[in-house]
Every structure is written in structure tokens, then in C-alpha cells.
Short mmCIF file of C-alpha atoms in Angstrom, two decimals:
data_model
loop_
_atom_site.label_atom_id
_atom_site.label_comp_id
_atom_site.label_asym_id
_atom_site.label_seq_id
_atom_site.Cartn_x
_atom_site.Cartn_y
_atom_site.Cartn_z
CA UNK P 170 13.33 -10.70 20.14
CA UNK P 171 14.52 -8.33 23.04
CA UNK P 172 13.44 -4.96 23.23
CA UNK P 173 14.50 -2.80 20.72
CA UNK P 174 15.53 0.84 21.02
CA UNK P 175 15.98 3.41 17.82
CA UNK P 176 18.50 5.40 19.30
CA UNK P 177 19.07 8.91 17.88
CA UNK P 178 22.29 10.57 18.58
CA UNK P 179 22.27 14.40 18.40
CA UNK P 180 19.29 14.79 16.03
CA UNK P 181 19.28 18.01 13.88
CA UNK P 182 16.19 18.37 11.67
CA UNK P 183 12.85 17.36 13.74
CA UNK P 184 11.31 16.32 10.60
CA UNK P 185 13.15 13.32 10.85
CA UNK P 186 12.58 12.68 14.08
CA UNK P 187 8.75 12.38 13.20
CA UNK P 188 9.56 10.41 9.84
CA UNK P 189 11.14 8.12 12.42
CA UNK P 190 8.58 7.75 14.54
CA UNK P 191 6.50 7.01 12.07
CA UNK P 192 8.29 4.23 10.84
CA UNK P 193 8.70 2.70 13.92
CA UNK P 194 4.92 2.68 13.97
CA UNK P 195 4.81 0.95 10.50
CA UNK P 196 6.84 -1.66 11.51
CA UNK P 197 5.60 -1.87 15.36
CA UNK P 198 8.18 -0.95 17.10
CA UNK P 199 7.96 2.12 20.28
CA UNK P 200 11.00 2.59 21.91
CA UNK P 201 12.30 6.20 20.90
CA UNK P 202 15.31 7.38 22.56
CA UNK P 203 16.83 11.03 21.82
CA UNK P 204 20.16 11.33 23.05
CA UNK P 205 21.18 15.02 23.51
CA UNK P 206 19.18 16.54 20.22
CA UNK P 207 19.80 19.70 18.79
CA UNK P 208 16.50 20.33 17.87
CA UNK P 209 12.88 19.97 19.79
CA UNK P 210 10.36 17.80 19.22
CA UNK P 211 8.36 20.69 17.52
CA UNK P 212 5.30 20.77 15.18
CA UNK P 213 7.39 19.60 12.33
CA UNK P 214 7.92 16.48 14.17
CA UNK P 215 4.65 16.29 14.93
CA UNK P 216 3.20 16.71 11.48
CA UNK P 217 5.58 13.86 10.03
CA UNK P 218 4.68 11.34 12.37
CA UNK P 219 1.41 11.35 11.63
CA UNK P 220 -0.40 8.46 13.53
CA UNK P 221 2.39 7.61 15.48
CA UNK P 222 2.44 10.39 18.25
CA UNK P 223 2.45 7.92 20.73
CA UNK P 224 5.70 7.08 20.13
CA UNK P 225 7.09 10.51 20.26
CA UNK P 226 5.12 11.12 23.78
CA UNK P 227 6.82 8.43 25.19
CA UNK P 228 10.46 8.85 23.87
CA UNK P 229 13.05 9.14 26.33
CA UNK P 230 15.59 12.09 26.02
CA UNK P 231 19.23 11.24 27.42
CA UNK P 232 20.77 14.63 28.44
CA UNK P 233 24.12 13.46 28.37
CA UNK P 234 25.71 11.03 25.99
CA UNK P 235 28.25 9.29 28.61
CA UNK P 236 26.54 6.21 29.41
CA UNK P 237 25.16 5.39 26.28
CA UNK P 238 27.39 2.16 25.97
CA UNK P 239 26.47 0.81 29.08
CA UNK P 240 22.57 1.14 29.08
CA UNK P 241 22.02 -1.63 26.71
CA UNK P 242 22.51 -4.95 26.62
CA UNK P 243 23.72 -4.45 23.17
CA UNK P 244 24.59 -1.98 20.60
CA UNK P 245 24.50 -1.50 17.32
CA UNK P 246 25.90 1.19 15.36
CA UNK P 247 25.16 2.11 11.67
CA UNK P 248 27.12 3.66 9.24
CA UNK P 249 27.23 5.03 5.35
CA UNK P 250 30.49 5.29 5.58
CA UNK P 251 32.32 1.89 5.38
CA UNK P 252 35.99 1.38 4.64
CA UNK P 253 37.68 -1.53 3.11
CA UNK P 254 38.62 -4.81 4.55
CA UNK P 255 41.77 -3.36 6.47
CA UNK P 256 39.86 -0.48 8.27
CA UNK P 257 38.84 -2.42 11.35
CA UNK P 258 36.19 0.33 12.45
CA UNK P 259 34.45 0.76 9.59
CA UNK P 260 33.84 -2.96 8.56
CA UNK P 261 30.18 -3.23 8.44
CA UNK P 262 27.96 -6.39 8.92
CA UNK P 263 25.54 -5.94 6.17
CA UNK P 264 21.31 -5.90 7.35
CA UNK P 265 20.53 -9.12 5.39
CA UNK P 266 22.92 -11.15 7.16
CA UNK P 267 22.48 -9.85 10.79
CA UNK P 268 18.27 -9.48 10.80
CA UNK P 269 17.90 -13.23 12.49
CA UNK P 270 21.01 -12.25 14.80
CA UNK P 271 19.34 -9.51 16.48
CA UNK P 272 16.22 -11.03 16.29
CA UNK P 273 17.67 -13.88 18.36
CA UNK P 274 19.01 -11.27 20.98
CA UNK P 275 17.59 -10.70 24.00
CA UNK P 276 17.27 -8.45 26.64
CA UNK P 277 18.03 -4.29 24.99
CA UNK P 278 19.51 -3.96 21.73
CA UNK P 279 19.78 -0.38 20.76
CA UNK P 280 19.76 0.29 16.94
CA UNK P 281 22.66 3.52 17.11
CA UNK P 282 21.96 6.20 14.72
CA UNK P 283 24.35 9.26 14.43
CA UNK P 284 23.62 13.02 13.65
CA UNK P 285 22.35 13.84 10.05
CA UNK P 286 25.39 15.49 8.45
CA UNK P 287 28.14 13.70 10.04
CA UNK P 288 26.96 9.85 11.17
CA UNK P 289 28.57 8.32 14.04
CA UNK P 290 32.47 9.10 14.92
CA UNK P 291 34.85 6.37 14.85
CA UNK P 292 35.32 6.65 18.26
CA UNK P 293 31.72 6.09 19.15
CA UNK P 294 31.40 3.02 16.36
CA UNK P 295 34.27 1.90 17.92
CA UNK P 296 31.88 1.19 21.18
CA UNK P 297 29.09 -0.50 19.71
CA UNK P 298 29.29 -4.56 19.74
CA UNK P 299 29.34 -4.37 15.95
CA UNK P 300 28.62 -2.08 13.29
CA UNK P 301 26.18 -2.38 10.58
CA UNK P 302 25.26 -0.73 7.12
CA UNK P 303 22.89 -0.77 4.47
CA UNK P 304 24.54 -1.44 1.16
CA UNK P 305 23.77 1.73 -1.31
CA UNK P 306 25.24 2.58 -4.52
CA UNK P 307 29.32 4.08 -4.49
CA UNK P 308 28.25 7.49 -5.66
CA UNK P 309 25.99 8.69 -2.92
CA UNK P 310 26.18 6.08 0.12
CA UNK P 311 24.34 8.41 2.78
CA UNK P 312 20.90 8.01 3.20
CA UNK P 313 18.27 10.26 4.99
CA UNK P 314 18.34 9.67 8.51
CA UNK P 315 14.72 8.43 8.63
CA UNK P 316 15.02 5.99 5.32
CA UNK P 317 18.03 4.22 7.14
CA UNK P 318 15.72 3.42 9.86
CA UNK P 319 12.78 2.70 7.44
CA UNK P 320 15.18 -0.07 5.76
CA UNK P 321 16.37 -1.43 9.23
CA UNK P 322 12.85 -1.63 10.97
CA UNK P 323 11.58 -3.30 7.46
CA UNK P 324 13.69 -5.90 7.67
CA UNK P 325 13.59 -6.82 11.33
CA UNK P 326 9.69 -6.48 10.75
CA UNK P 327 9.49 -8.65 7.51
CA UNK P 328 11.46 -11.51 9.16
CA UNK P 329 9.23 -11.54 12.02
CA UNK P 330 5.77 -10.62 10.37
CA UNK P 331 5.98 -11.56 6.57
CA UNK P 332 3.94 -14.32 7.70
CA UNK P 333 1.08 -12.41 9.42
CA UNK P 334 0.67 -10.81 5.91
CA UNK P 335 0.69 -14.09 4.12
CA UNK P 336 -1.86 -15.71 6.18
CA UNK P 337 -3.75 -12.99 5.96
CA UNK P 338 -4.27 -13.59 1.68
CA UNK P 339 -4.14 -17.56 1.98
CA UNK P 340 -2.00 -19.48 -1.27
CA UNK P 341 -4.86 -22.18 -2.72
CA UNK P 342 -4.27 -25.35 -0.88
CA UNK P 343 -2.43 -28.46 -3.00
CA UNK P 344 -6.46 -30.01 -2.89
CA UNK P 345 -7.73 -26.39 -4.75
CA UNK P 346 -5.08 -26.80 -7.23
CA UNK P 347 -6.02 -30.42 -7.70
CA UNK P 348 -9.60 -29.60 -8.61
CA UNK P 349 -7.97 -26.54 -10.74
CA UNK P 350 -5.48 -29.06 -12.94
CA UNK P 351 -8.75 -31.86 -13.06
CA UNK P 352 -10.89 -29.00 -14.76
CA UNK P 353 -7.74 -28.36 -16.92
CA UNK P 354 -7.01 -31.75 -17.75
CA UNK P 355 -10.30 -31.68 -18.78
CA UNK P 356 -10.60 -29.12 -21.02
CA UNK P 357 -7.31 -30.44 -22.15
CA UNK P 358 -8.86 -33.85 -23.05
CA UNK P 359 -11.83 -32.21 -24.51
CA UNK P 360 -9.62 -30.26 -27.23
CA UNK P 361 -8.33 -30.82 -30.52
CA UNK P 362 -4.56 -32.05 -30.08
CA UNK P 363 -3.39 -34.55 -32.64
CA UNK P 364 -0.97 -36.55 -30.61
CA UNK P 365 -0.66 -38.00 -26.21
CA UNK P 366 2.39 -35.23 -26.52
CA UNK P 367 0.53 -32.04 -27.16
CA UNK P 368 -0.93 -32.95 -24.28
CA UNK P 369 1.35 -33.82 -21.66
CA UNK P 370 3.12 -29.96 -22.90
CA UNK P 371 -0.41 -28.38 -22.17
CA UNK P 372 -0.60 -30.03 -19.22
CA UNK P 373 2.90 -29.00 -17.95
CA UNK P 374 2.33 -25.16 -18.93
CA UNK P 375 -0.66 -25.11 -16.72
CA UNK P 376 1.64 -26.93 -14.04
CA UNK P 377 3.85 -23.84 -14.37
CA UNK P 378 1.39 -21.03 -14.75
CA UNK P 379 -0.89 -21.95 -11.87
CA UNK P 380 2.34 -22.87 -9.54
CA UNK P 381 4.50 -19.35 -10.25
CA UNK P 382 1.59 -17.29 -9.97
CA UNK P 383 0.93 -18.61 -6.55
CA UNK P 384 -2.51 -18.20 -6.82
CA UNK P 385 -4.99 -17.29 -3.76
CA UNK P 386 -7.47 -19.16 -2.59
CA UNK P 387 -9.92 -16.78 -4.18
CA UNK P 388 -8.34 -16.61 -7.73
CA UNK P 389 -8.40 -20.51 -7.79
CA UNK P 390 -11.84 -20.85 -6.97
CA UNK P 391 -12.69 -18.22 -9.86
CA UNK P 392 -10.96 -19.80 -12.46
CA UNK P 393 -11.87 -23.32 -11.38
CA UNK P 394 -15.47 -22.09 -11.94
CA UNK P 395 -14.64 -20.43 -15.41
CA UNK P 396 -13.05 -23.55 -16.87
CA UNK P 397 -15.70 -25.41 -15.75
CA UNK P 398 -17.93 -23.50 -17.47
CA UNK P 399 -15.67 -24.29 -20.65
CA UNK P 400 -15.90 -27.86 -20.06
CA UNK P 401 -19.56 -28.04 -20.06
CA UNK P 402 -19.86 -26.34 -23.54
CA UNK B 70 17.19 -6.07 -15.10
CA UNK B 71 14.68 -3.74 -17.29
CA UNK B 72 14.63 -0.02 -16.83
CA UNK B 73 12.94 0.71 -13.44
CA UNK B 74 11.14 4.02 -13.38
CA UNK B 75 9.72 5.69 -10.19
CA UNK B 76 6.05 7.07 -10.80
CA UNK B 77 4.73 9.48 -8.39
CA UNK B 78 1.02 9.94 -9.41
CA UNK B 79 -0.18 13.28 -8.03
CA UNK B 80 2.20 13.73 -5.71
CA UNK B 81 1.40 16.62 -3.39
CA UNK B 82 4.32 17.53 -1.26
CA UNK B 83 7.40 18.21 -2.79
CA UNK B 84 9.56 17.09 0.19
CA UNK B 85 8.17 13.66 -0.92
CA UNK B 86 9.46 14.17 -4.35
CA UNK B 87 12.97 15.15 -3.10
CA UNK B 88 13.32 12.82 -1.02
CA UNK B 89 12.63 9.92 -3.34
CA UNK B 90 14.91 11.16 -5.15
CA UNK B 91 17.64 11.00 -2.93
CA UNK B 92 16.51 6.97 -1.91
CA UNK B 93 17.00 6.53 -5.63
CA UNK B 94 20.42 7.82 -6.06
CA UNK B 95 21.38 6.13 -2.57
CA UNK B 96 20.60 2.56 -4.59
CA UNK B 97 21.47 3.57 -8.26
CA UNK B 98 18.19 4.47 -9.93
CA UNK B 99 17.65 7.34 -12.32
CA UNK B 100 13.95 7.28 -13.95
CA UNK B 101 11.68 9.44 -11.97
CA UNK B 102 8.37 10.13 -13.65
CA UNK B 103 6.00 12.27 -11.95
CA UNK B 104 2.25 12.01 -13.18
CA UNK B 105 -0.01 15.53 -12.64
CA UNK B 106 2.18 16.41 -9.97
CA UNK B 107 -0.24 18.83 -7.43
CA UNK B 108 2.92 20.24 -6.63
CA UNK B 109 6.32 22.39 -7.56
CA UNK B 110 9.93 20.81 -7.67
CA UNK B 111 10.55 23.75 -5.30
CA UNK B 112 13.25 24.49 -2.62
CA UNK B 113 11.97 21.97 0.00
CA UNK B 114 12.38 19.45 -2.89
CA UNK B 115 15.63 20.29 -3.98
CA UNK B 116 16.49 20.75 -0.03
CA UNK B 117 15.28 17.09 0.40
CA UNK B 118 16.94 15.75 -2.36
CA UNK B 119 20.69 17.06 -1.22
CA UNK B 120 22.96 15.11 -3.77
CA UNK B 121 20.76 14.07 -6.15
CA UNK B 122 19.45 17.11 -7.81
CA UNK B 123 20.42 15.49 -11.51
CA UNK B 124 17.52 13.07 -10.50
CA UNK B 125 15.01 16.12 -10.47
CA UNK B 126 16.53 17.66 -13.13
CA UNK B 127 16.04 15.11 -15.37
CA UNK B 128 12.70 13.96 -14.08
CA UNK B 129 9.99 13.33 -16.58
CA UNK B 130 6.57 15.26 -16.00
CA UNK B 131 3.09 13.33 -17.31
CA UNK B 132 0.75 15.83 -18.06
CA UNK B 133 -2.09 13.80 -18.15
CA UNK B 134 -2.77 10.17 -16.51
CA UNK B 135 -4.58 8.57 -19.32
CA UNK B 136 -1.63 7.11 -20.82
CA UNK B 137 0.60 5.51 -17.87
CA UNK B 138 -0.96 1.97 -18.55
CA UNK B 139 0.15 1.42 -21.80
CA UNK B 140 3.96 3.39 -21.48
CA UNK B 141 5.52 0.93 -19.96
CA UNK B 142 5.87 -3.09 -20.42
CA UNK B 143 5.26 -3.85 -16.61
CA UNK B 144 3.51 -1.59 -14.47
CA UNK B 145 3.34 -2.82 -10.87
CA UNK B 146 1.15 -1.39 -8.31
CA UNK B 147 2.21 -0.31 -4.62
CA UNK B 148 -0.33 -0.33 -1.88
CA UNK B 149 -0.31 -0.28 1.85
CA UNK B 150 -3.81 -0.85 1.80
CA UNK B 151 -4.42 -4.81 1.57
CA UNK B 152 -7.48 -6.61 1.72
CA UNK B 153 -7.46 -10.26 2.45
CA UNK B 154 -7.79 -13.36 -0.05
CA UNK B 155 -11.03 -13.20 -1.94
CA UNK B 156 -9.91 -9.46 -2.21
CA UNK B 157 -8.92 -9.46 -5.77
CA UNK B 158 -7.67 -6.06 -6.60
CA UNK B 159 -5.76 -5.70 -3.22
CA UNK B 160 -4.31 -9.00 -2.75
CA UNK B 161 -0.46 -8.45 -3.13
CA UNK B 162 2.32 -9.97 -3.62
CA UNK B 163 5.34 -9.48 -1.15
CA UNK B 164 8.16 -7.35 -1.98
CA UNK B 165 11.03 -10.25 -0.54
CA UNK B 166 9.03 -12.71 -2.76
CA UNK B 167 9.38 -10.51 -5.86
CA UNK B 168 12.78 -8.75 -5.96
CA UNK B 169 14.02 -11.18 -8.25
CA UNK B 170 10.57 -11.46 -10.30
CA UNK B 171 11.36 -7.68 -11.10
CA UNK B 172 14.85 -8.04 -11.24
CA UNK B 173 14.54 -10.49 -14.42
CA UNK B 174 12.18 -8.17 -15.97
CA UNK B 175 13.09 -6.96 -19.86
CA UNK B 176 11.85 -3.52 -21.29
CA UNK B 177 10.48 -0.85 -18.83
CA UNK B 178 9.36 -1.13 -15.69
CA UNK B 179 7.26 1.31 -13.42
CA UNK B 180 6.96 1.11 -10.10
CA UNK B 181 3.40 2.99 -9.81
CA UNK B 182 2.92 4.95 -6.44
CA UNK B 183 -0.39 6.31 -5.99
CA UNK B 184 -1.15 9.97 -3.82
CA UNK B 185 0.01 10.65 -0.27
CA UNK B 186 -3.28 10.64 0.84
CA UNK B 187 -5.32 8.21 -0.87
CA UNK B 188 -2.86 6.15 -2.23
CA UNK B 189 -3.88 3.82 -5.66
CA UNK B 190 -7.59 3.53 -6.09
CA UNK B 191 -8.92 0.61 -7.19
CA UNK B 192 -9.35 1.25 -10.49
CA UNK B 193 -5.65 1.90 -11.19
CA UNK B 194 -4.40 -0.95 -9.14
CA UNK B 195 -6.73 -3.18 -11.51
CA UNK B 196 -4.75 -1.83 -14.33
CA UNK B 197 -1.43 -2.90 -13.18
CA UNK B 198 0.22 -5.83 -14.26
CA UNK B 199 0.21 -6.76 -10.28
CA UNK B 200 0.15 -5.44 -7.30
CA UNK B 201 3.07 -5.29 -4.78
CA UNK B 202 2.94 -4.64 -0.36
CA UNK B 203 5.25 -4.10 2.10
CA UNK B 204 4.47 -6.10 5.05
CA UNK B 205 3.66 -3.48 7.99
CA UNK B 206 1.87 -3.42 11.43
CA UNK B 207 -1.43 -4.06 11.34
CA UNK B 208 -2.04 -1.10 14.14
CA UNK B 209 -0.50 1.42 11.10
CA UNK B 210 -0.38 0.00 7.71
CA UNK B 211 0.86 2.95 5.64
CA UNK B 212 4.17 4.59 5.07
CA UNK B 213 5.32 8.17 4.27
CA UNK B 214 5.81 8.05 0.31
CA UNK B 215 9.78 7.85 0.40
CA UNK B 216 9.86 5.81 2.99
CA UNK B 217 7.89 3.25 0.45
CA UNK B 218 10.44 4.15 -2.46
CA UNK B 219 13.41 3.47 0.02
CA UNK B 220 11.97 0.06 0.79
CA UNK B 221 11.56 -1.01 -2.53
CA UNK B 222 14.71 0.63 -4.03
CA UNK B 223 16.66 -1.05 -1.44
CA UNK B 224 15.13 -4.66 -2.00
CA UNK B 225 15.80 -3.91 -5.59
CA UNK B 226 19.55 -3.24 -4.90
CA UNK B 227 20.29 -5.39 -2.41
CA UNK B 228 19.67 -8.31 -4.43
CA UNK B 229 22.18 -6.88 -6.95
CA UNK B 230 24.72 -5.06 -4.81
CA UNK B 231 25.05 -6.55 -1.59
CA UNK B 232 27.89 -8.01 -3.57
CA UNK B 233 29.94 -4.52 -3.91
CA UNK B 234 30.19 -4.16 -0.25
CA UNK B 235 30.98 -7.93 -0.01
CA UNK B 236 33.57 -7.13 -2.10
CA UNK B 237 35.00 -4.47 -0.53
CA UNK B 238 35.28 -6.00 3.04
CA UNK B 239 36.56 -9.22 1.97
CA UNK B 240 36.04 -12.27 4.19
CA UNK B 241 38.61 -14.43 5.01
CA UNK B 242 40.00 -17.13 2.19
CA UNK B 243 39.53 -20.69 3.79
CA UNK B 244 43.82 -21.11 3.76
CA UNK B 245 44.00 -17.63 6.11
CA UNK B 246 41.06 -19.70 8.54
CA UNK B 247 43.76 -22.92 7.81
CA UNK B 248 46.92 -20.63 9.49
CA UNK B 249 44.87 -19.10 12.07
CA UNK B 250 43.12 -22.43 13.13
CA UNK B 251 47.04 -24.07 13.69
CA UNK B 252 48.21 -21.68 15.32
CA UNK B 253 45.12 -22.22 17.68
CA UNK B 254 45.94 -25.92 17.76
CA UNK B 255 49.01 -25.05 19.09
CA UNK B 256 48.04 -22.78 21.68
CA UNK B 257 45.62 -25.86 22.94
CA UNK B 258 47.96 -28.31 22.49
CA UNK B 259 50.41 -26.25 24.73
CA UNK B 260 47.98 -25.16 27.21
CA UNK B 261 47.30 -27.62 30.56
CA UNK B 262 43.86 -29.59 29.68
CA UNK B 263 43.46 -32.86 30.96
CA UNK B 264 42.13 -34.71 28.61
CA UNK B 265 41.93 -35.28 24.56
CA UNK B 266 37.99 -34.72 24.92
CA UNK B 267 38.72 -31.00 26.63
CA UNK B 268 40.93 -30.32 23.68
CA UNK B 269 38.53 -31.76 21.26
CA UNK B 270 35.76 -29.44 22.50
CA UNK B 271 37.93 -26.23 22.70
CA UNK B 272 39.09 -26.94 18.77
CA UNK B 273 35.09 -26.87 17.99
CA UNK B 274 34.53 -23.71 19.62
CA UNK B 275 37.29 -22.02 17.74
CA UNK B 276 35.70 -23.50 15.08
CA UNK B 277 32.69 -22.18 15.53
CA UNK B 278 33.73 -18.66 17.06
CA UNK B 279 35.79 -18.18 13.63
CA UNK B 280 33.00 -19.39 11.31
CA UNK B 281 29.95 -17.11 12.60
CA UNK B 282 32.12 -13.98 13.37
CA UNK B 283 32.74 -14.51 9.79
CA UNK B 284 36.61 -12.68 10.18
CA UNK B 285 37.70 -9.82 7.29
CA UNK B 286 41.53 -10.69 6.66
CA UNK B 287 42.15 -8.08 8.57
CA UNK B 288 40.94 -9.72 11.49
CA UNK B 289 42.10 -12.98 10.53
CA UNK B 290 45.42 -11.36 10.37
CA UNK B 291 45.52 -9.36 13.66
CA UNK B 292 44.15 -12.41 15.77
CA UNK B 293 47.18 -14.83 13.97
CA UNK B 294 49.84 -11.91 14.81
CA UNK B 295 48.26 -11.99 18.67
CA UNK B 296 47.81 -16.05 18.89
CA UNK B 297 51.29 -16.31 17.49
CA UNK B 298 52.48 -14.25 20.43
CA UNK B 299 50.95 -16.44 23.10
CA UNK B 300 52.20 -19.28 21.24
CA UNK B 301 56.10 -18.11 21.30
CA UNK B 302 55.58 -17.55 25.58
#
């Protein structure tokens, strides 16, 4: 991934900036830039972003919004406000679709975020490399500054780092469940079914209910030992 | 999909609660429950909330906590606390892996989020019918309350709505791709390349320029109308 930049344009309400900065913390990104806010970066700022202050004492401010469009390698404005197919502005890429594309990026991509009440102008969409929006329900589109980036970060973070959390709580491995369906097969044996049938059904439900739970390691091991414990009696 | 109902237990500031509330209009949800609030659906909420003030109107208020377990037919835990695999209580699932799981759900649903502070103890996540985590930095592992909502909400409708917008910006129908792609034969044909191989290669990455920009008719259209143009010089 290149670097990343959440870029706010013209901020109003410094609670968002800190709900921002926060968020970028969550996810693990840093690079804050404010470009000409109308509003400081004031204890209400300070007080949303909690454990994140880092990333507020290291934003950058751009005092003028000229050169915007030619600081990055590339950028990316958002939107609430899409048209239909035939408005050529306001024809969003949708996040799903585009997290692996600016994950494959390199060098800066800058994540363009207009002012609270009226989003980016046409104009300035009409500068970014593409534009992209987070599909929301007909009746209220706009989102709160700080929950579009929430959604945006979350998925560029979950495609990258879904993993780290999966590792971390480990699935049983195929030779765990093979100890797990012996036990069961088993117990299985051991019970009062009249015909082969019976069996092979009891045998498949267990195939199903240990497979869609996706049992952990730890879980496994547990109920291995209980069914054992079954067996024996 | 069931009825999905927001549950703020103990909620203590009311920005939170109006904020939610907007996330949940932004993706189409209606059922807020708050459980022994510690605070007022004041102004800040209502502020927070901006166009979704039916939400708070019409949120439901739990006076006590004993009975949340047993109200609903799936209660699923949120926690930004994980532990790792032989951590029973805390050992989530992911919200990608479960959109759908919740998404096929009958009856009610809750999605159970626990104080700002302390989040879900123990105790409570143990009586949910499982526990659910969005993946985050390890450096800062929890989220602002809406922020959490807005994930979830947004995996939630994503799944079911990406569709609308889809809709609305329609790609390109395969016989618009046919017209534009001839007309681009016939610029190549008519432009000075040396050999079938050069043409060959330039047909491919028309090909493939067209296929991942993934063209709106509208852009299908305009490039045809400008190709033409070349073609007729």
C-alpha cells in the first residue's frame, strides 16, 4: 500500500476532526491533513480523539487549497451525493470494489473528504482521479463526516489485517477435527440407532455443525474432552 | 433478514446516542433500544442525530437489564476487546465473515453494544448467542460507540444494497462494449502499425482498459461519439 492521507477539506465542527483521528488510530493509519479548516483543533477535538493525539499533533494544515490536486500521487474524492448513470461527475466507484485498487497503489493516495454540510463541489470531484461513495439508504444518503471515514479506513484495514485478527484466535486444524469426528463416530457407534442410515445422518450433522461453527482450537479441544468423557460411560 | 435492533446498554453520552442514530437511518435501520440509559435524549443528541430524529423518537427505553437475554431470538455481542483462542468468552467472530450469517437470520435480532467505557463484561458477552469484532489495530483496539454501529450497519447494508447504487449507475451492457470495441478496431486497423502482432496487442489493451474501468453507458457512449470522430479523419 502507498501512504495514505485522510484529507479534510474545510472542516467545520472539531469534534469530528478528533472522531477522525481516532479512527485513523483504530485502523492504523496517521497521516492527517487539514486543508484550510474553519475551526481549530480545540479541546473538543482533543476529547474525541481520545488515544489518538498523536495523530492530531502531527497533522499537517494546508493554508491554501490550490495545490491540493497536485500534491498526491493520487486522489480520491468521496461523495453522498451520487447521480445516475448519465451524470459523469457524480458516478461513484463503490468502497467494496475499489479497497484492493488502492491498496495496490503506491506512492500518496489522498482519501478527499469535503466540508460537513455541503461535501465536495463538482468542480473539485471533478479533479480527483475517481470518485468514490459508500452506498447508504435513498432517504438520508449523508453520513457524519467522521463515520464516512470510519467505513473507508475499515475496509482498507480489514483487507489488509483481517488476517492478523484471525491468527490471533486460531480455527482447529483438519487433524483436531479428526480426533473431534473419531470421538463422535464413537459415541455414534456406541448409541442406539436401528439401521447403518441413522448413522451415516448423525454423522453428517456433526460434519455440518463442527464445520459452520468454525470452531477454535480451544473449543475443539473442550468438546473433544467432553465426548470423550461420554464414550467412556 | 430478521428485525435488527440497535441496543445501547448504559449508554452515557448522548452524542453517542444521536449519532447512532443517524448511522442507522444512513443504512435503513429503525429499532433502537436503549437499556438504563445514564443519560438524556437531550439537544446534543438530537443535534447529532440531524435527519433522523423519528429514530429517537421512536426509540425503545429498557428500564431494567434483567430481561435483554431472553427479548430477542439472537442476541449477538460486540466487543473490541478480544482475547486470543483458548479465550472462550472473547473469541469472536469477524464481522465480513458474518454479514450474511445475520442477514439470513428469522425473528429479532439485537445487536448488543455494551458502555462507552467498559464496553460488554464478561458475563453479558457469555449470554449472547455469539460474539462479533471488528478487526482494528492492535496499538488501539476500540472505537467510539457510533463509529462501531456505522461499521456494522454498513456491512449489514452493503450486502443488501450495494445493488441500489449498482442500479442506479448502470454499467455498460456487453453489445454497448461490442460497438465501442469496433469502432476501436477500426481506429487500429486504420492507424500505421507494422505488424498483425502490434495490432493484436493494442486490441488486448483496449480490452483490458474497457473491462477494469468498468465504463457507465454514459461513458461508453461519450468515448464511441469521440472514437467515431477519429475514425471519420
Amino acid at each position: 500500500m502507498g501512504d495514505v492521507y485522510v484529507v479534510l477539506l474545510e472542516p467545520k465542527i472539531s469534534g469530528n476532526i478528533g472522531a477522525v483521528a481516532r479512527s485513523m488510530a483504530n485502523f492504523g493509519f496517521s497521516n492527517l491533513v487539514l486543508v484550510t479548516p474553519k475551526c481549530d483543533v480545540d479541546d473538543e477535538a482533543r476529547n474525541r480523539a481520545k488515544h489518538a493525539q498523536k495523530i492530531l499533533n502531527k497533522a499537517k494544515i494546508f493554508k491554501s487549497a490550490d495545490k491540493i490536486f497536485s500534491k498526491f500521487d493520487t486522489i480520491i474524492g468521496t461523495t453522498g451525493i451520487t447521480g445516475t448513470d448519465f451524470n459523469l461527475i457524480r458516478s461513484p466507484l463503490l468502497m467494496g470494489d475499489v479497497a484492493f485498487k488502492i491498496l495496490s497503489a503506491k506512492g500518496s493516495v489522498a482519501l478527499l473528504f469535503g466540508p460537513e454540510d455541503t461535501g465536495l463541489s463538482n468542480e473539485q470531484l471533478k479533479n480527483c482521479d475517481f470518485v468514490l461513495s459508500i452506498p447508504t439508504h435513498k432517504d438520508y444518503p449523508v453520513m457524519n463526516l467522521s463515520h464516512a471515514v470510519t467505513v473507508l479506513l475499515y475496509e482498507l484495514f480489514r483487507h489488509e489485517s483481517a488476517q492478523i485478527l484471525r491468527d490471533k484466535h486460531k480455527q482447529s486444524a483438519p487433524r483436531e477435527k479428526e480426533v473431534l469426528f473419531g470421538v463422535v463416530d464413537d459415541l455414534i457407534n456406541q448409541t442406539n440407532f436401528k439401521t447403518e442410515d441413522e448413522r451415516t445422518t448423525q454423522k453428517l450433522i456433526w460434519k455440518r455443525f463442527v464445520g459452520k461453527a468454525m470452531l477454535t482450537r480451544r473449543e475443539t479441544f473442550g468438546l473433544i474432552g467432553f465426548l470423550k468423557k461420554l464414550v467412556k460411560k
